[in-house]
mmCIF file of C-alpha atoms and ligand atoms in Angstrom:
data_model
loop_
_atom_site.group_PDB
_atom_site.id
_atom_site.type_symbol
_atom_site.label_atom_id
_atom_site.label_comp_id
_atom_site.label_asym_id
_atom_site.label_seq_id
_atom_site.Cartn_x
_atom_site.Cartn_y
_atom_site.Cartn_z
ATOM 1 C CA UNK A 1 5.331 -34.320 -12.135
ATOM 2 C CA UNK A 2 3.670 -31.193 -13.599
ATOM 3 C CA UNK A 3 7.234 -28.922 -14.558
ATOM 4 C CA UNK A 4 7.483 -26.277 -16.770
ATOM 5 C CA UNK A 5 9.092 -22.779 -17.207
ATOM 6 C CA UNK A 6 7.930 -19.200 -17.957
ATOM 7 C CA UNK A 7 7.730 -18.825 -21.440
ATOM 8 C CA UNK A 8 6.932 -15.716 -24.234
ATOM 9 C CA UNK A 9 3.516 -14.474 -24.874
ATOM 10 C CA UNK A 10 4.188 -12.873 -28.425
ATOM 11 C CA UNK A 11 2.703 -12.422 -31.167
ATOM 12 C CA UNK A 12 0.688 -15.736 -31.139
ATOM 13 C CA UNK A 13 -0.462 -14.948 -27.133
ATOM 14 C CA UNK A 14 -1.529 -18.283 -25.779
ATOM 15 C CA UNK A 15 -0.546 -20.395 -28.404
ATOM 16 C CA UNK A 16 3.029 -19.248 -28.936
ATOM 17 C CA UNK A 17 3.754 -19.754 -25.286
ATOM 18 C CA UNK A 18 1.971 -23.661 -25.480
ATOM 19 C CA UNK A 19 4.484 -24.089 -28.512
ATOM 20 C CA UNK A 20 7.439 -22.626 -26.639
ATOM 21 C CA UNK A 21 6.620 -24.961 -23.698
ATOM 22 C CA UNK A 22 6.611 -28.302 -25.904
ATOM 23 C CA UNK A 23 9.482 -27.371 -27.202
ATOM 24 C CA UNK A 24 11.180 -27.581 -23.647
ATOM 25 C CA UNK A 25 9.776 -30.782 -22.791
ATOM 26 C CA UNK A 26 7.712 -29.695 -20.823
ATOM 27 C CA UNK A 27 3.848 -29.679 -19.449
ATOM 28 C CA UNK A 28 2.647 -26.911 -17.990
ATOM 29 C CA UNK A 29 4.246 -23.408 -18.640
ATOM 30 C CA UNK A 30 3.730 -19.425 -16.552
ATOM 31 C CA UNK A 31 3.675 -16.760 -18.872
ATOM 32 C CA UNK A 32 3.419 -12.614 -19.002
ATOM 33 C CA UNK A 33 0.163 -11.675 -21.236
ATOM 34 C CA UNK A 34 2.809 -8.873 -22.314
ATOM 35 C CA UNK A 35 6.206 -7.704 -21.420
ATOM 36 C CA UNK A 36 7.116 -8.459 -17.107
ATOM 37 C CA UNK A 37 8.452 -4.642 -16.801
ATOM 38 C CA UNK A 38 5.691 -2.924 -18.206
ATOM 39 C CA UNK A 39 1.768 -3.272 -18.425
ATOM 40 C CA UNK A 40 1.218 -2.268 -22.115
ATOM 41 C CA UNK A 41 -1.349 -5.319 -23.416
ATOM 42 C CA UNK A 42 -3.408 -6.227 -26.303
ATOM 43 C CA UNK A 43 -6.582 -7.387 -26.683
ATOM 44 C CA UNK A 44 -6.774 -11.552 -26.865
ATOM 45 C CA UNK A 45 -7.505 -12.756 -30.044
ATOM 46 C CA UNK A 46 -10.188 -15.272 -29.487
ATOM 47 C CA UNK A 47 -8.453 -18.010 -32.732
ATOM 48 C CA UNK A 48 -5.124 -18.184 -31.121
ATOM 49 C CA UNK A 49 -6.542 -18.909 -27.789
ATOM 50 C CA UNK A 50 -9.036 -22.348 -29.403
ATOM 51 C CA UNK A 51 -5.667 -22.858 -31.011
ATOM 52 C CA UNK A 52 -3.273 -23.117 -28.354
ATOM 53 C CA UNK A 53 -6.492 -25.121 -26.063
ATOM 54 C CA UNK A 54 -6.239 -27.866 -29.086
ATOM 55 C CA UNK A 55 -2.932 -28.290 -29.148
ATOM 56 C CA UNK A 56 -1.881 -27.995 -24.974
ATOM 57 C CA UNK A 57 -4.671 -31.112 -25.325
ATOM 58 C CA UNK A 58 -2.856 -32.722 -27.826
ATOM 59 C CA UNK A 59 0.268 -32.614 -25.661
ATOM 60 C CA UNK A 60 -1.403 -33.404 -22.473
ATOM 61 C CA UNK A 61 -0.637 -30.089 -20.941
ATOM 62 C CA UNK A 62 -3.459 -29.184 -18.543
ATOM 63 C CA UNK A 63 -5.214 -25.780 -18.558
ATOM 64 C CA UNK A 64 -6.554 -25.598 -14.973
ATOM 65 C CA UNK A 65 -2.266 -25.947 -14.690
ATOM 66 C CA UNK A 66 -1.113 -22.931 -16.262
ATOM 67 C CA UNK A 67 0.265 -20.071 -14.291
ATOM 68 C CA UNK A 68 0.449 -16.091 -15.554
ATOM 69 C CA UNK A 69 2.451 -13.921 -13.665
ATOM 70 C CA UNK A 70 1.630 -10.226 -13.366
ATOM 71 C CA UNK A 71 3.935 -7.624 -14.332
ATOM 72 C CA UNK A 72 6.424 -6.212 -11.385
ATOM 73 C CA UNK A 73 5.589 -3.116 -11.362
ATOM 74 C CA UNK A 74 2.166 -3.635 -10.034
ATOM 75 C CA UNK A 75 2.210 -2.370 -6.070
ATOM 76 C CA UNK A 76 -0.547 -3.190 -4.221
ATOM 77 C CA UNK A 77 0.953 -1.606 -0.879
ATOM 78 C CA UNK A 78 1.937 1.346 -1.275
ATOM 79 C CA UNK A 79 -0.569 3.713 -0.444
ATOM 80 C CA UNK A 80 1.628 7.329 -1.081
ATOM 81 C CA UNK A 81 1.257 7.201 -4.435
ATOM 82 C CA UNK A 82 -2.323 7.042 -5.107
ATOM 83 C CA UNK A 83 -1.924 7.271 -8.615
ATOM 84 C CA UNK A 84 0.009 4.217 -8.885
ATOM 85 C CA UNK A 85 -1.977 1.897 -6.987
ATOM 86 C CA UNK A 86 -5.081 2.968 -8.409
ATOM 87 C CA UNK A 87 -3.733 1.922 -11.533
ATOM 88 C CA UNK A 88 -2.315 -1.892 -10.066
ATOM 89 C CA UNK A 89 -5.581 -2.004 -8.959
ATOM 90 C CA UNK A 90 -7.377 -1.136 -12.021
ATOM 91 C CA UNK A 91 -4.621 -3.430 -14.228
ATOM 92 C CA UNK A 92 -4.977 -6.335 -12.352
ATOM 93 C CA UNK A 93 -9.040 -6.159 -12.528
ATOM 94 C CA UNK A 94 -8.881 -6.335 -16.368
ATOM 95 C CA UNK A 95 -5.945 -8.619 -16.227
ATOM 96 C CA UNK A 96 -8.373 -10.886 -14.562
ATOM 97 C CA UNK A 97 -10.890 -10.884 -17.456
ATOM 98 C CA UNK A 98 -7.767 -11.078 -19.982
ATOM 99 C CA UNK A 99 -6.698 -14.487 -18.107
ATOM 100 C CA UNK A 100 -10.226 -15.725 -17.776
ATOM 101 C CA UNK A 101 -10.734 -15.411 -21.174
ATOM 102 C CA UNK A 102 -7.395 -17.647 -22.104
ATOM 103 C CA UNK A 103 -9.224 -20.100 -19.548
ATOM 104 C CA UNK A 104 -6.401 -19.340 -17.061
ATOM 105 C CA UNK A 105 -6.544 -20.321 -13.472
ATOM 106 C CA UNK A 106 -3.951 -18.354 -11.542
ATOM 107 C CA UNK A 107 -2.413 -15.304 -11.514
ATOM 108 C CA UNK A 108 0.987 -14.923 -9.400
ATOM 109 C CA UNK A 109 1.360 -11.487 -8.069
ATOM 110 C CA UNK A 110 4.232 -9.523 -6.187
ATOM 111 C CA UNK A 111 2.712 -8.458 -2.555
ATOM 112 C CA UNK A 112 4.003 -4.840 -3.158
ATOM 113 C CA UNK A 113 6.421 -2.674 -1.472
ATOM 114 C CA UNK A 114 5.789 -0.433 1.419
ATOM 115 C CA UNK A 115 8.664 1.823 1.224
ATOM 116 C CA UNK A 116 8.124 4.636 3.832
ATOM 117 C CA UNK A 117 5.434 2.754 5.612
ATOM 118 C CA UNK A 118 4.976 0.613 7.914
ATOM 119 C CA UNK A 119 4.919 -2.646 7.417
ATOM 120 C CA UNK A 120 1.528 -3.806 9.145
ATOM 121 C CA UNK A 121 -0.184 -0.631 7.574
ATOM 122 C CA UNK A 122 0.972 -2.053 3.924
ATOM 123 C CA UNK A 123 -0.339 -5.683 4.320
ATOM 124 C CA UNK A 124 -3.356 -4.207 4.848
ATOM 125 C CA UNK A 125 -3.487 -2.123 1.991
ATOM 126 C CA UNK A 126 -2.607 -4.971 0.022
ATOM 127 C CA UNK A 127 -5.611 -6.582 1.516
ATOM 128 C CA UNK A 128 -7.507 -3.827 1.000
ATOM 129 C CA UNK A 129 -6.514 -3.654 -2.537
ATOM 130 C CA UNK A 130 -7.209 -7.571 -3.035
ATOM 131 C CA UNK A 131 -10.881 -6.864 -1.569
ATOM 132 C CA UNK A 132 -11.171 -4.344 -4.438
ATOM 133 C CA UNK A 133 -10.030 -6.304 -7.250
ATOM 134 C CA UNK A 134 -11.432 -9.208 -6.482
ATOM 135 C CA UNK A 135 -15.327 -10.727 -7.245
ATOM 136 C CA UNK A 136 -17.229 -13.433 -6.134
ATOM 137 C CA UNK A 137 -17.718 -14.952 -9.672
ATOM 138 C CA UNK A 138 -14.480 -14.406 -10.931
ATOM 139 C CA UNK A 139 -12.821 -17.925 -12.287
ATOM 140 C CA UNK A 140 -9.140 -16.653 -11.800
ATOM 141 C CA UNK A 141 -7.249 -16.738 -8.330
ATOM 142 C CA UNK A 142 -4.674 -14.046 -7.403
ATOM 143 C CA UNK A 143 -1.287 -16.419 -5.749
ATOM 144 C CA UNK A 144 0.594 -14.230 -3.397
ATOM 145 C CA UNK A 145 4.326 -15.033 -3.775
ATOM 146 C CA UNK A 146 6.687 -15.184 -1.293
ATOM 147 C CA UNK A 147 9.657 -13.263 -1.408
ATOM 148 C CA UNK A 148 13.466 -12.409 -0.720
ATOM 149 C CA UNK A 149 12.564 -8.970 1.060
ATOM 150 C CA UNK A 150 14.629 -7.191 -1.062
ATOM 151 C CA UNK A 151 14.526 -3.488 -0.128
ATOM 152 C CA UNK A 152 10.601 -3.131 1.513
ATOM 153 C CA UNK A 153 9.390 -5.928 0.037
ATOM 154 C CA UNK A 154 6.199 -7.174 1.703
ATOM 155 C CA UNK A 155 5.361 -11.383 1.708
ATOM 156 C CA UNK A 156 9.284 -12.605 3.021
ATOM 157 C CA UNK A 157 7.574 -14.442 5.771
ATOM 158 C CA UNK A 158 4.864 -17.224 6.509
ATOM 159 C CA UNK A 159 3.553 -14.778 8.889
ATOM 160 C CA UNK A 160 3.388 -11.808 6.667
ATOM 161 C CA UNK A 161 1.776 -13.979 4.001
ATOM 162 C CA UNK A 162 -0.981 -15.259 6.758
ATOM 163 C CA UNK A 163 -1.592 -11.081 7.815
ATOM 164 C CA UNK A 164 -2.790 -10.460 3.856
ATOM 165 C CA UNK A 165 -5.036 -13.735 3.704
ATOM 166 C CA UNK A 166 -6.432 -13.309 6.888
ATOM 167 C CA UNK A 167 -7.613 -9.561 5.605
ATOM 168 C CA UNK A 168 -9.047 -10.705 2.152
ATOM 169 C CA UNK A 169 -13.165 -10.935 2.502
ATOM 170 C CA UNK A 170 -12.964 -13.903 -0.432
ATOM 171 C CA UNK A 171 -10.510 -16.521 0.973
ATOM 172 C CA UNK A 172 -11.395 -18.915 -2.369
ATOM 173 C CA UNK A 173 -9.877 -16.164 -4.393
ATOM 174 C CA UNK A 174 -6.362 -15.955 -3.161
ATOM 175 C CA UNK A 175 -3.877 -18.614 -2.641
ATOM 176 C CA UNK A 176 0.453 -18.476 -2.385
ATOM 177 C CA UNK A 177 3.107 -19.005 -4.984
ATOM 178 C CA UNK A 178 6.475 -20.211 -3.309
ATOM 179 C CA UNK A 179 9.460 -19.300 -5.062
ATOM 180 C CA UNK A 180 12.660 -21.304 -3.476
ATOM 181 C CA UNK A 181 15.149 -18.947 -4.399
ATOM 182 C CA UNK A 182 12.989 -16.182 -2.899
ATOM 183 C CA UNK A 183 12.886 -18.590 0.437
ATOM 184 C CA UNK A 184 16.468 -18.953 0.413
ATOM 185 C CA UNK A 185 17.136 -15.252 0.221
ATOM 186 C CA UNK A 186 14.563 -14.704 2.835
ATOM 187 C CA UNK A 187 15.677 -17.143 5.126
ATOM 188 C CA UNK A 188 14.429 -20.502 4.749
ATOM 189 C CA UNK A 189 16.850 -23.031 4.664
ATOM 190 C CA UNK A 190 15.385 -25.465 1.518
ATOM 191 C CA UNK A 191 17.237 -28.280 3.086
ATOM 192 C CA UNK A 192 14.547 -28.115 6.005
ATOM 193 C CA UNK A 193 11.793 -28.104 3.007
ATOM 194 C CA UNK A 194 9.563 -30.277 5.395
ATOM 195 C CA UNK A 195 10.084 -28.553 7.846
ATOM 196 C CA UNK A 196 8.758 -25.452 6.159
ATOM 197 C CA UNK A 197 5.641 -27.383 4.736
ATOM 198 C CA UNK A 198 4.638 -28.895 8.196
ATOM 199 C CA UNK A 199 4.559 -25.220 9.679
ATOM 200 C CA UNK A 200 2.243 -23.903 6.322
ATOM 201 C CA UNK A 201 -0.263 -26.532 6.976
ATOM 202 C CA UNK A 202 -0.684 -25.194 10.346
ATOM 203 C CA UNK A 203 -0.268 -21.613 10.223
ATOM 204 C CA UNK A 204 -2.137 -21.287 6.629
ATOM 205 C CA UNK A 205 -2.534 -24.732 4.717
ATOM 206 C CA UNK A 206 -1.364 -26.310 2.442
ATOM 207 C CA UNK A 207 -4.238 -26.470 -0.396
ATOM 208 C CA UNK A 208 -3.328 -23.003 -0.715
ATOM 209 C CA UNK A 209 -0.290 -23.391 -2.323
ATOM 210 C CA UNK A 210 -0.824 -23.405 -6.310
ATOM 211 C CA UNK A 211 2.159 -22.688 -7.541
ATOM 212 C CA UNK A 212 6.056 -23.311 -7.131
ATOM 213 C CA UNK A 213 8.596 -21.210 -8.642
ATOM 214 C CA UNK A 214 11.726 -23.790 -8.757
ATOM 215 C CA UNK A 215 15.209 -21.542 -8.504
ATOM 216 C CA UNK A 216 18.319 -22.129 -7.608
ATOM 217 C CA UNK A 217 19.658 -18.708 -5.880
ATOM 218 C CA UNK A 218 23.016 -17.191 -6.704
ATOM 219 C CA UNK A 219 23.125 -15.409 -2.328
ATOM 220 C CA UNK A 220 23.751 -17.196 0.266
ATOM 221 C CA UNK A 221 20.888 -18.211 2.688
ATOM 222 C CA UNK A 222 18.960 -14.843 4.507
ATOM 223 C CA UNK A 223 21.002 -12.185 2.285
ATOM 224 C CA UNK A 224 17.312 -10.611 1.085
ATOM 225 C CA UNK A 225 18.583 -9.927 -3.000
ATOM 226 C CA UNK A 226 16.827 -12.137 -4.929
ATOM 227 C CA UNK A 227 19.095 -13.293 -7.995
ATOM 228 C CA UNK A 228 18.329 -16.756 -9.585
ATOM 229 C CA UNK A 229 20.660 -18.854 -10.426
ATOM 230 C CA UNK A 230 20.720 -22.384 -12.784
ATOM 231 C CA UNK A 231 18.876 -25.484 -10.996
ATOM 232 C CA UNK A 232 22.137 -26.952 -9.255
ATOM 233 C CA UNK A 233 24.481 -24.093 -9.796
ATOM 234 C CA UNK A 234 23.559 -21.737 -6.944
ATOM 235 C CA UNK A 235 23.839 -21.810 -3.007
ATOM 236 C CA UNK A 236 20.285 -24.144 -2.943
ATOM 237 C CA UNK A 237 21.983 -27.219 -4.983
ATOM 238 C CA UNK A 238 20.403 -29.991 -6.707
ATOM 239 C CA UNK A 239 19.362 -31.899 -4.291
ATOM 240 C CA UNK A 240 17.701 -29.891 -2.185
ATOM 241 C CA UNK A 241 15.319 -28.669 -5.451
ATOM 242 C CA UNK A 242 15.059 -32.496 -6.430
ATOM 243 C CA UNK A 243 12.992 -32.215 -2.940
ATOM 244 C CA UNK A 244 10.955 -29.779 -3.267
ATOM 245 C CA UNK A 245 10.196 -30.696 -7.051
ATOM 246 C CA UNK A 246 9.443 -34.290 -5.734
ATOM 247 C CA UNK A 247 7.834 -33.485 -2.402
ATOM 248 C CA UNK A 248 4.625 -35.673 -2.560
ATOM 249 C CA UNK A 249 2.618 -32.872 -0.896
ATOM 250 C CA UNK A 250 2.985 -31.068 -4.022
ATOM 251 C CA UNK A 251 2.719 -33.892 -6.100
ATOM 252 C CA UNK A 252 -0.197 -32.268 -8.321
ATOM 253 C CA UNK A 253 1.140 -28.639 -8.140
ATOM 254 C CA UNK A 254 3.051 -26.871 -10.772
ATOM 255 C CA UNK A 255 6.533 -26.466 -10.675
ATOM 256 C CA UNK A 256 7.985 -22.918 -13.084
ATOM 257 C CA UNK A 257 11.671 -22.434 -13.834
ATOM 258 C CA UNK A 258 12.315 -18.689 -13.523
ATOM 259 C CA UNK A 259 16.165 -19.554 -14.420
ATOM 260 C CA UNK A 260 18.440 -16.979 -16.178
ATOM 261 C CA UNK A 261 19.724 -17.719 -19.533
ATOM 262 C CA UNK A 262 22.790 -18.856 -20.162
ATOM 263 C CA UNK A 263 24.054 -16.462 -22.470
ATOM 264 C CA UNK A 264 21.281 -15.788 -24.983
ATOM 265 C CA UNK A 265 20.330 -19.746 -24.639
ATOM 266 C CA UNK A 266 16.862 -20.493 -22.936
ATOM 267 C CA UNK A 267 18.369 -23.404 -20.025
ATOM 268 C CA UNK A 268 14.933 -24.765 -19.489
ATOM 269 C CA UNK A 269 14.789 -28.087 -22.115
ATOM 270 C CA UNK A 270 17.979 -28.696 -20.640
ATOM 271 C CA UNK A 271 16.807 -28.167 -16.959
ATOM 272 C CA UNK A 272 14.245 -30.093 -17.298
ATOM 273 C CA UNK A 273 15.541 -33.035 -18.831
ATOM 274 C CA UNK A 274 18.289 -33.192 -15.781
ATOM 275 C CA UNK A 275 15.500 -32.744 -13.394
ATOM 276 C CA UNK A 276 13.623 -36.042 -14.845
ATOM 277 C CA UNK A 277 16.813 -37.699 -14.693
ATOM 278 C CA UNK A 278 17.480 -36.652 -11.281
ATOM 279 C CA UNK A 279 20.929 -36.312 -11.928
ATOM 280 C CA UNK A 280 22.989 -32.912 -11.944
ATOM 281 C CA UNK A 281 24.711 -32.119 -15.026
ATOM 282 C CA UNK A 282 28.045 -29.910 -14.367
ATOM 283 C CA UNK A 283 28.364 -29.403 -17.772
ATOM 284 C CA UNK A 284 25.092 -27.920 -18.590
ATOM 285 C CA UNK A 285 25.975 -24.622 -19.110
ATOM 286 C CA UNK A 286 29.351 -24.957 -21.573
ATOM 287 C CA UNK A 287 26.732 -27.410 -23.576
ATOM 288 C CA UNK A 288 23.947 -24.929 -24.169
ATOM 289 C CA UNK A 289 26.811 -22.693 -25.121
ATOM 290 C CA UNK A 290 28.081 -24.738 -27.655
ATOM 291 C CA UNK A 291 24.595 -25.066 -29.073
HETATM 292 FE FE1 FE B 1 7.572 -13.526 -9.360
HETATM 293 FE FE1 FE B 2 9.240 -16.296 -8.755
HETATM 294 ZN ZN1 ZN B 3 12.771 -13.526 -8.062
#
């Protein structure tokens, strides 16, 4: 089982976050080369990344299996404001090099939002976009996730998913990030997990599924908001996660905790440990406040 959360960049980039991870129990780890809201970044210093390679080898955590995320703000759709997609567009191509030089794989990005659009005009832009940002010897792939379609979020179904890939000219490039919290919100019932995966082999396959953002939602199934909630505390349960965490298609992908804290307590040591143990813990949350 590869399991890990999202983690801090910091002041010690690459190598803080490796730390952070360990210290969670965990091996692998997604993490923002700055802050999620915004898209202020510094240059990578080349010692901290050897640094944090040496030691994620010490504690068997696998490069090729570390996930950054992009920050939200970055709208790929939206074609209104030219100004702000020139600049996603422009971010993301230098967040590219900034990943390739930690050694990263993947980047997870947010579709985009088409607000006054429509809908079939923004997946292509995003498309579009993608065939802009993206170059034939570039070592990083972009993950499309899927979301809750929250407001005019674009990527809440298989199908809208399948529209982008279909339009991107370099299909090694770009692969899909599910998020089960995002599923539940948008519909998908995670108690039919299989179900799900047998229809993405067909419709779009499953080798391109890198990445698995493991949430339990605080909505009810199809309510398009997009709150996570604790692994066993929300409307998905523990069981059903258990699953998809276990599925054996996914055996060798990456599982990321995007949980909230509990208080000002990071839940994912915690988490994690009562995933291994495949056993819920009730009392999870008055423990890590005691702590
Ligand atoms: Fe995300
Ligand atoms: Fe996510
Ligand atoms: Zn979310």
């Amino acid at each position: 089982m590869i399991i890990g959360s999202h983690v801090n960049f910091g002041n010690e980039q690459l190598l803080g976050s490796t730390k952070q991870a360990i210290s969670y129990g965990a091996n692998t780890f997604m993490f923002y080369t700055g802050a999620p809201q915004n898209t202020i970044r510094k240059a990578i210093t080349p010692d901290l990344t050897k640094a944090a390679w040496q030691l994620m080898q010490e504690a068997g955590i696998d490069l090729d299996k570390v996930i950054c995320h992009a920050p939200y703000i970055i709208n790929l759709a939206n074609k209104e404001k030219a100004d702000s997609r020139n600049f996603s567009i422009s971010f993301l191509k230098n967040e590219i090099k900034r990943v390739g030089e930690l050694g990263v794989k993947y980047i997870v990005v947010h579709p985009g939002n088409y607000l006054k659009q429509d809908l079939s005009q923004a997946l292509a832009n995003i498309a579009e976009a993608l065939n802009y940002i993206l170059n034939p010897t570039d070592e990083v792939m972009i993950l499309l996730e899927t979301m809750a379609g929250k407001g005019t979020e674009c990527g809440k179904t298989m199908s809208e998913i399948k529209t982008i890939l279909d339009q991107v000219n370099l299909k090694d490039k770009v692969g899909v990030c599910l998020d089960t919290c995002h599923l539940n919100d948008s519909g998908v019932d995670i108690a039919k997990f299989g179900a799900y995966l047998d229809e993405f082999a067909q419709l779009i396959g499953l080798e391109k599924i890198k990445c698995v953002h493991i949430n339990d939602s605080k909505n009810p199934l199809g309510t398009h908001k997009d709150r996570h909630e604790n692994i066993g505390f929300g409307t998905i349960g523990f069981a059903n996660l258990l699953n998809v965490i276990y599925e054996p298609r996914l055996k060798d992908i990456p599982k990321i905790l995007e949980t909230p804290y509990v208080e000002d307590k990071a839940p994912y040591g915690a988490e994690i440990a009562m995933i291994k143990k495949q056993t819920f813990n009730p009392l999870l949350k008055e423990e890590l406040n005691k702590k």
